């Protein structure tokens, strides 16, 4: 068997393995339906067209490629959630394979007879199964991070190929992929600088590989892409710093630096395992395994015989911190998957760096065994926790269908499930979900008041029309309604927390108003003369027969 045939056989086997791992890890999420922001963004592209979201003057975000992707899926599949989830899984599998190929290219050193295939396979398997990837893969609204991962990995591969002597068209391709990443999500803002740094230091990182002095071409291309993006962003959006505001994104205090250099890297590699209190300060438990892995990687770097590979590892670790800069001010929860989508692009570089560091010292058989163990553990964790996303989607779908069935002009929803173990349910999107999937008699306005953990079981009692007591709560945000209602609507609601933890809710109702609450995924009616009986669905099954509403089982 020729070397080329053997290489193709191994590549095909790796592709099948990665696809199988992704399906095993996140397959349950395919049937999860729409949740939270999914309803909002789909309604906006449905109304506004291919650039109906994140592409207009005054917007805090500039993500036309993300918007175009959602519009295309909706145009092809309509309001069916399974194809959109399947695309997310496909994008993640593609990114994993690209990360593997990028690792192979970076560490390949013909002079040392190192083809890099083993390290590339290890990187692909590790990336496919990292627990920190659950949120962007299982959540349709996490599509932007997946697209950024694909584009940046592709741009990295093309840049390395160009530095190794490939045709100038590969440099143009790298610039195009980088542009696509920037137009997908702001998380890619530092990526052009990463490629410039790579082009400058790459000859030193791999001293036995003859690299033409092409770093000037990469530098010119990335500077041009960055300047073009800035000009386009300012012209379309009207501002450079958007997102959550300058007060958030320009803050770099000790807390932010701690997240940047310690906490976020630990959450990339390990799932959320909670916190402990040391001297009154909450410390993530992830620091413990991070310290062990860092010690092993440092030992591999300093004792390894493959100097070039070790330098690649150090360069990628630095690139990871560069990729963390745009998201360093944001939050990633310590005991659930919430916010881990922000870590997707940095994980590309961390995986390459870790595998390169271990590969510089460990025998290939040891590396393969380690990869298998980590991959199995990651797959088991993801397969278990992705059930939360399926449950959240099924609940959101059912609640939207039942609320859309209510015959009232305005609906006040006292309690709404926020998340199930970090899987978003109806933190946002209840009203837009009703708009998307309701019929012509749907309510004109739907107003949620209290967001609860999906596992909380609220006990609601009605003392009079418009007067209710909500008990069995842990820590509801009493200000949530003020952010969702107009000033006139907020003035109609009065909420007070009592000493026993319950909340009194007083609403000045109009004749056409209805009041509901959600308990255990069931909609219960409290006030409203034209409502169906408590918990009753529309005609047919509430989980799948509503016209246009995708069922949880497809």
XYZ file of C-alpha atoms in Angstrom:
554
model
C 0.000 0.000 0.000
C 1.430 3.398 -1.026
C 2.031 6.150 1.484
C -0.658 8.267 -0.166
C -3.246 5.496 0.049
C -2.346 4.845 3.670
C -2.662 8.553 4.465
C -6.099 8.732 2.806
C -7.234 5.669 4.716
C -6.181 7.182 8.029
C -7.810 10.511 7.152
C -11.114 8.816 6.289
C -10.977 6.873 9.542
C -10.381 10.076 11.511
C -13.323 11.793 9.822
C -15.634 8.903 10.730
C -14.316 8.850 14.302
C -14.843 12.584 14.821
C -18.360 12.492 13.365
C -19.212 9.522 15.600
C -17.880 11.308 18.698
C -19.829 14.479 17.913
C -23.050 12.507 17.404
C -22.485 10.549 20.605
C -21.723 13.720 22.546
C -24.437 16.065 21.296
C -26.921 13.894 19.412
C -29.632 14.360 22.046
C -29.618 18.109 21.461
C -30.742 17.637 17.843
C -34.285 17.017 19.090
C -34.278 19.902 21.553
C -36.276 22.401 19.513
C -35.877 26.156 19.863
C -35.064 27.930 23.147
C -34.568 31.479 24.434
C -32.720 33.697 21.920
C -33.502 31.258 19.093
C -37.033 32.635 18.903
C -35.794 36.233 18.860
C -33.187 35.877 16.137
C -35.386 33.712 13.920
C -38.229 36.203 14.148
C -35.895 39.050 13.228
C -34.464 37.362 10.146
C -37.987 36.247 9.241
C -39.130 39.851 9.295
C -35.949 41.624 8.162
C -34.440 39.294 5.568
C -30.872 37.943 5.248
C -29.375 40.842 7.190
C -32.320 41.434 9.477
C -30.230 41.247 12.628
C -26.868 42.706 13.735
C -26.355 44.594 10.480
C -27.796 48.080 10.877
C -26.789 51.523 12.119
C -26.963 51.835 15.894
C -26.689 48.092 16.525
C -24.371 47.018 19.317
C -23.220 44.047 17.234
C -22.111 43.581 13.628
C -22.633 39.987 12.508
C -23.962 39.879 8.936
C -22.524 36.414 8.193
C -24.268 34.981 11.251
C -27.537 36.593 10.189
C -27.125 35.294 6.625
C -26.517 31.763 7.911
C -29.730 31.759 9.939
C -31.703 33.286 7.094
C -30.469 30.627 4.687
C -31.424 27.813 7.045
C -34.850 29.287 7.636
C -35.403 29.792 3.902
C -34.519 26.155 3.208
C -35.997 24.393 6.242
C -38.620 26.820 7.511
C -39.232 26.720 11.255
C -37.905 23.197 11.721
C -35.339 22.968 14.479
C -33.741 19.590 13.682
C -31.898 20.731 10.515
C -30.575 23.809 12.339
C -29.282 21.687 15.215
C -27.785 19.225 12.746
C -25.905 22.052 11.034
C -24.441 23.072 14.398
C -23.157 19.542 14.935
C -21.730 19.484 11.425
C -19.921 22.782 11.924
C -18.415 21.534 15.179
C -17.209 18.309 13.559
C -15.692 20.340 10.707
C -13.891 22.637 13.143
C -12.496 19.635 15.017
C -11.101 18.199 11.778
C -9.637 21.573 10.783
C -7.995 21.887 14.213
C -6.508 18.443 13.698
C -5.173 19.355 10.263
C -3.801 22.679 11.536
C -1.940 20.777 14.264
C -0.478 18.388 11.697
C 0.686 21.267 9.504
C 2.221 23.215 12.357
C 4.253 20.351 13.813
C 5.161 18.647 10.532
C 8.947 18.699 10.205
C 10.272 16.603 7.309
C 13.876 17.019 8.474
C 12.946 15.290 11.755
C 10.744 12.669 10.027
C 7.749 13.991 12.011
C 4.581 13.877 9.893
C 2.354 15.156 12.700
C -0.530 12.783 11.892
C -0.721 11.332 15.407
C -0.782 14.777 16.993
C -3.365 15.973 14.500
C -5.650 13.056 15.273
C -5.261 13.639 19.016
C -6.132 17.338 18.606
C -9.236 16.543 16.520
C -10.537 14.011 19.048
C -9.844 16.286 22.021
C -11.512 19.287 20.379
C -14.573 17.261 19.360
C -15.233 16.130 22.938
C -14.295 19.091 25.154
C -17.065 19.725 27.739
C -16.796 23.477 27.187
C -18.275 23.094 23.690
C -21.713 21.978 24.829
C -23.378 25.398 24.770
C -22.366 26.571 21.268
C -23.050 23.136 19.743
C -26.384 22.404 21.461
C -27.769 25.953 21.189
C -28.799 27.205 17.749
C -27.960 30.753 18.864
C -24.381 29.568 19.453
C -23.974 29.174 15.679
C -21.829 32.309 15.453
C -19.056 30.826 17.600
C -19.034 27.653 15.520
C -18.735 29.639 12.298
C -15.885 31.673 13.770
C -14.158 28.413 14.694
C -14.471 27.114 11.126
C -13.320 30.344 9.486
C -10.381 30.977 11.834
C -9.166 27.372 11.678
C -9.340 27.508 7.898
C -7.520 30.842 7.801
C -4.799 29.444 10.076
C -4.283 26.428 7.813
C -4.075 28.545 4.663
C -1.646 30.991 6.287
C 0.676 28.157 7.331
C 0.483 26.652 3.850
C 1.449 30.004 2.360
C 4.370 30.381 4.755
C 5.556 26.941 3.671
C 5.682 28.036 0.043
C 2.161 27.518 -1.339
C 0.693 29.712 -4.082
C -0.345 33.279 -3.287
C -3.971 32.202 -3.705
C -3.727 30.488 -0.332
C -2.904 33.862 1.227
C -5.977 35.376 -0.435
C -8.029 32.485 0.907
C -6.679 33.093 4.402
C -7.639 36.759 4.156
C -11.135 35.862 2.928
C -11.660 33.372 5.765
C -10.459 35.938 8.318
C -12.858 38.514 6.877
C -15.722 36.021 7.134
C -14.822 35.359 10.788
C -14.819 39.081 11.604
C -18.199 39.503 9.887
C -19.582 36.592 11.916
C -18.764 37.664 15.457
C -16.589 40.171 17.291
C -14.802 37.313 19.083
C -12.447 37.176 16.063
C -11.151 40.743 16.551
C -7.688 39.687 17.708
C -7.292 36.842 15.224
C -5.561 38.911 12.479
C -2.915 39.940 15.021
C -2.441 36.263 15.879
C -1.721 35.428 12.258
C 0.709 38.326 11.954
C 2.567 37.066 15.017
C 2.606 33.560 13.565
C 4.051 34.803 10.271
C 6.844 36.674 12.026
C 7.966 33.966 14.460
C 7.132 30.801 12.500
C 10.638 30.364 11.014
C 12.069 30.452 14.542
C 9.422 28.074 15.833
C 10.299 25.431 13.235
C 13.996 26.007 12.509
C 14.467 22.879 10.382
C 11.739 23.845 7.908
C 12.700 26.176 5.087
C 10.176 29.021 5.226
C 10.309 31.672 2.535
C 10.311 35.221 3.811
C 6.611 35.600 3.239
C 5.715 37.149 6.555
C 5.402 40.554 4.904
C 2.617 39.219 2.686
C 0.682 37.775 5.629
C 1.180 40.981 7.616
C -0.027 43.167 4.746
C -3.056 40.938 4.143
C -4.135 40.888 7.794
C -3.629 44.621 8.243
C -5.707 45.235 5.129
C -8.464 42.914 6.357
C -8.514 44.598 9.771
C -8.632 48.139 8.385
C -11.342 47.153 5.914
C -13.412 45.581 8.680
C -13.063 48.640 10.933
C -14.129 50.973 8.100
C -17.102 48.774 7.216
C -18.173 48.423 10.840
C -18.022 52.164 11.453
C -19.912 52.823 8.239
C -22.700 50.323 8.909
C -22.995 50.237 12.697
C -21.590 53.672 13.524
C -19.425 52.583 16.439
C -16.355 50.472 17.084
C -17.049 49.347 20.658
C -20.528 47.847 20.808
C -21.466 44.585 22.448
C -22.352 45.162 26.087
C -20.942 48.687 26.127
C -17.575 50.374 26.645
C -17.946 50.199 30.434
C -17.840 46.380 30.142
C -15.419 45.753 27.297
C -12.778 48.289 28.378
C -12.618 47.149 32.014
C -9.431 45.273 32.944
C -9.137 44.967 36.706
C -7.753 42.104 38.805
C -10.947 40.087 38.424
C -10.804 40.320 34.634
C -7.098 39.450 34.579
C -7.763 36.439 36.795
C -10.417 35.212 34.392
C -8.150 35.833 31.412
C -5.048 34.020 32.656
C -6.468 31.384 35.023
C -10.192 30.777 35.127
C -11.102 30.807 31.440
C -8.263 28.445 30.412
C -9.411 26.028 33.130
C -13.013 26.134 31.869
C -11.885 25.394 28.315
C -10.435 22.052 29.363
C -12.752 21.010 32.205
C -16.501 21.152 32.861
C -17.955 23.430 35.496
C -17.275 21.691 38.793
C -18.262 24.545 41.079
C -16.385 26.745 43.523
C -14.991 26.697 47.037
C -14.534 29.534 49.508
C -11.014 30.393 50.631
C -10.817 33.276 53.062
C -14.192 34.514 51.916
C -13.152 34.457 48.246
C -14.843 32.092 45.811
C -12.228 30.037 43.974
C -13.191 27.789 41.013
C -12.394 24.139 41.619
C -11.206 23.945 38.011
C -7.923 25.463 39.184
C -6.901 22.134 40.715
C -6.929 19.990 37.554
C -5.634 22.981 35.570
C -2.568 23.065 37.795
C -1.935 19.358 37.189
C -2.286 19.710 33.407
C -0.119 22.837 33.364
C 2.606 21.026 35.309
C 2.537 18.090 32.889
C 2.611 20.410 29.865
C 5.491 22.431 31.338
C 7.454 19.247 31.983
C 6.819 18.146 28.411
C 7.990 21.491 27.056
C 11.225 21.634 29.028
C 12.142 17.956 28.782
C 10.935 17.305 25.255
C 13.357 16.553 22.490
C 11.319 18.152 19.716
C 12.273 21.795 20.193
C 10.195 23.016 17.246
C 7.038 21.328 18.504
C 7.545 22.796 21.974
C 7.821 26.254 20.483
C 4.598 25.679 18.558
C 2.942 24.816 21.871
C 4.130 28.030 23.533
C 3.039 30.094 20.540
C -0.441 28.580 20.591
C -0.834 29.183 24.326
C -0.045 32.855 23.713
C -2.531 32.862 20.822
C -5.173 31.438 23.173
C -4.756 34.379 25.542
C -4.996 36.720 22.579
C -8.273 35.089 21.551
C -9.563 35.474 25.118
C -9.055 39.243 25.139
C -12.342 40.161 23.377
C -14.346 38.058 25.871
C -12.310 38.546 29.053
C -14.930 40.912 30.495
C -17.811 38.469 30.030
C -19.102 35.749 32.336
C -18.739 31.973 32.286
C -20.606 30.184 35.078
C -18.518 27.952 37.352
C -20.968 25.058 37.713
C -22.960 24.935 34.439
C -22.297 25.410 30.728
C -23.616 28.995 30.698
C -21.302 31.349 28.820
C -18.889 28.688 27.574
C -19.628 29.719 23.980
C -17.192 32.591 24.594
C -14.386 30.042 24.950
C -14.870 28.286 21.619
C -12.275 30.177 19.537
C -9.649 30.247 22.331
C -10.077 26.478 22.637
C -8.789 26.083 19.070
C -5.377 27.382 20.109
C -5.339 25.759 23.540
C -6.011 22.309 22.070
C -3.218 22.716 19.514
C -0.908 23.974 22.242
C -1.683 21.201 24.734
C -1.373 18.410 22.185
C 1.883 19.884 20.866
C 3.296 20.168 24.386
C 2.402 16.585 25.282
C 3.535 15.332 21.911
C 6.978 16.877 22.333
C 7.790 14.480 25.186
C 5.310 11.605 25.428
C 5.652 8.446 23.346
C 2.999 8.276 20.633
C 1.349 5.222 22.208
C 0.990 7.061 25.526
C -0.460 10.052 23.709
C -2.996 7.848 21.903
C -4.104 6.165 25.151
C -4.406 9.534 26.904
C -6.470 10.913 24.033
C -8.805 7.917 24.085
C -9.385 8.218 27.845
C -10.043 11.966 27.669
C -12.269 11.539 24.612
C -14.393 8.862 26.278
C -14.813 10.938 29.442
C -15.692 14.049 27.465
C -18.189 12.172 25.317
C -19.882 10.660 28.374
C -20.146 14.051 30.072
C -21.523 15.774 26.975
C -23.999 12.989 26.251
C -25.393 13.317 29.775
C -25.558 17.103 30.005
C -26.908 17.568 26.468
C -30.098 15.976 27.793
C -30.651 19.268 29.637
C -30.811 21.046 26.270
C -33.298 18.537 24.936
C -35.445 18.966 28.022
C -35.210 22.759 27.805
C -36.244 22.709 24.146
C -39.182 20.402 24.730
C -40.394 22.588 27.609
C -39.977 25.842 25.681
C -41.851 24.390 22.715
C -44.710 23.174 24.874
C -45.021 26.440 26.818
C -44.970 28.545 23.635
C -47.714 26.402 22.091
C -49.957 26.613 25.158
C -49.460 30.352 25.647
C -50.196 30.925 21.956
C -53.484 29.060 22.491
C -54.728 31.551 25.080
C -57.480 33.856 23.882
C -56.596 37.212 25.403
C -55.236 40.556 24.262
C -52.420 40.613 26.832
C -50.943 37.781 28.854
C -49.014 38.201 32.098
C -46.873 35.131 32.832
C -45.914 35.110 36.508
C -43.202 32.424 36.354
C -41.141 31.251 33.391
C -38.449 28.506 33.356
C -35.098 30.178 32.804
C -32.771 27.179 32.347
C -32.247 23.509 33.117
C -28.748 22.950 34.464
C -27.405 25.796 32.342
C -29.439 24.939 29.224
C -31.445 28.051 28.390
C -35.210 27.584 28.215
C -37.245 30.804 28.062
C -34.855 33.398 29.470
C -35.809 35.295 26.314
C -38.063 34.600 23.394
C -41.449 33.722 24.876
C -43.307 36.522 23.122
C -41.440 36.139 19.824
C -42.031 32.390 20.010
C -45.758 33.040 20.280
C -45.465 35.411 17.317
C -43.631 32.817 15.230
C -45.795 29.802 16.002
C -49.171 31.262 16.938
C -52.142 31.679 14.593
C -54.099 34.807 13.746
C -55.816 34.744 17.160
C -52.591 34.772 19.126
C -52.180 37.298 21.980
C -50.920 40.742 21.067
C -48.582 40.969 24.061
C -46.919 38.354 26.298
C -45.118 39.623 29.409
C -43.000 37.311 31.618
C -42.341 38.558 35.163
C -40.188 36.069 37.132
C -37.461 33.831 35.710
C -36.855 30.651 37.702
C -34.559 27.677 37.465
C -36.306 24.955 35.513
C -36.094 22.702 38.561
C -37.893 25.171 40.851
C -41.514 24.317 41.602
C -43.394 27.585 42.214
C -46.478 27.514 44.390
C -48.840 30.247 43.220
C -51.959 31.231 45.123
C -54.607 33.704 43.952
C -56.057 35.983 46.608
C -58.073 38.115 44.174
C -58.104 39.089 40.524
C -54.679 40.592 39.884
C -53.357 39.665 43.354
C -51.059 36.639 43.718
C -48.416 35.119 45.991
C -45.561 33.129 44.405
C -43.767 30.789 46.803
C -41.152 28.055 46.613
C -38.580 30.402 45.083
C -34.825 30.561 45.529
C -33.593 33.866 44.133
C -35.890 35.364 41.497
C -34.790 38.609 39.851
C -37.512 41.072 40.811
C -36.198 43.558 38.273
C -36.622 41.274 35.275
C -40.043 42.622 34.394
C -38.763 46.180 34.238
C -36.347 45.218 31.461
C -39.047 43.464 29.430
C -41.970 45.891 29.786
C -42.691 49.384 28.581
C -42.820 52.133 31.188
C -46.616 52.064 31.083
C -46.732 48.292 31.555
C -44.126 48.286 34.325
C -46.207 50.855 36.216
C -49.040 48.313 36.367
C -46.948 45.721 38.228
C -45.919 45.792 41.895
C -43.718 43.006 43.285
C -42.444 42.571 46.845
C -40.274 39.884 48.408
C -41.506 38.664 51.777
C -39.385 37.403 54.679
C -40.183 33.766 53.894
C -38.783 34.200 50.370
C -42.124 34.302 48.582
C -43.075 37.173 46.306
C -46.339 39.094 46.198
C -47.409 40.224 42.739
C -50.064 42.846 42.153
C -51.146 43.661 38.595
C -53.670 46.300 37.552
C -55.445 44.141 34.987
C -57.616 45.239 32.096
C -60.631 43.353 30.807
C -58.688 41.670 28.008
C -55.826 40.496 30.217
C -54.990 36.953 31.253
C -52.615 35.691 33.963
C -50.693 32.416 33.755
C -47.758 30.701 35.365
C -45.576 27.749 34.400
C -44.955 24.816 36.719
C -43.159 21.599 35.722
C -43.418 22.615 32.092
C -47.206 23.012 32.317
C -49.058 26.282 31.740
C -51.559 26.984 34.516
C -54.198 29.705 34.149
C -55.190 32.020 36.987
C -57.294 34.807 35.484
C -58.909 35.319 32.090
C -62.458 34.463 31.092
C -61.615 33.182 27.613
C -58.795 30.842 28.662
C -58.730 27.079 28.211
C -58.748 25.050 31.400
C -55.500 25.031 33.426
C -52.719 23.184 31.643
C -54.874 22.285 28.635
C -53.199 22.456 25.253
C -54.405 23.590 21.864
C -56.279 21.119 19.725
C -53.933 18.140 19.404
C -50.648 17.482 21.132
C -49.027 20.551 22.739
C -45.536 19.315 21.974
C -45.739 18.881 18.250
C -49.074 19.410 16.498
C -49.294 23.195 16.687
C -49.187 24.507 13.105
C -45.604 25.374 12.278
C -44.229 24.341 15.647
C -41.507 21.676 15.300
C -42.112 18.648 17.484
C -39.497 17.477 19.953
C -39.116 14.205 18.089
C -38.996 15.747 14.609
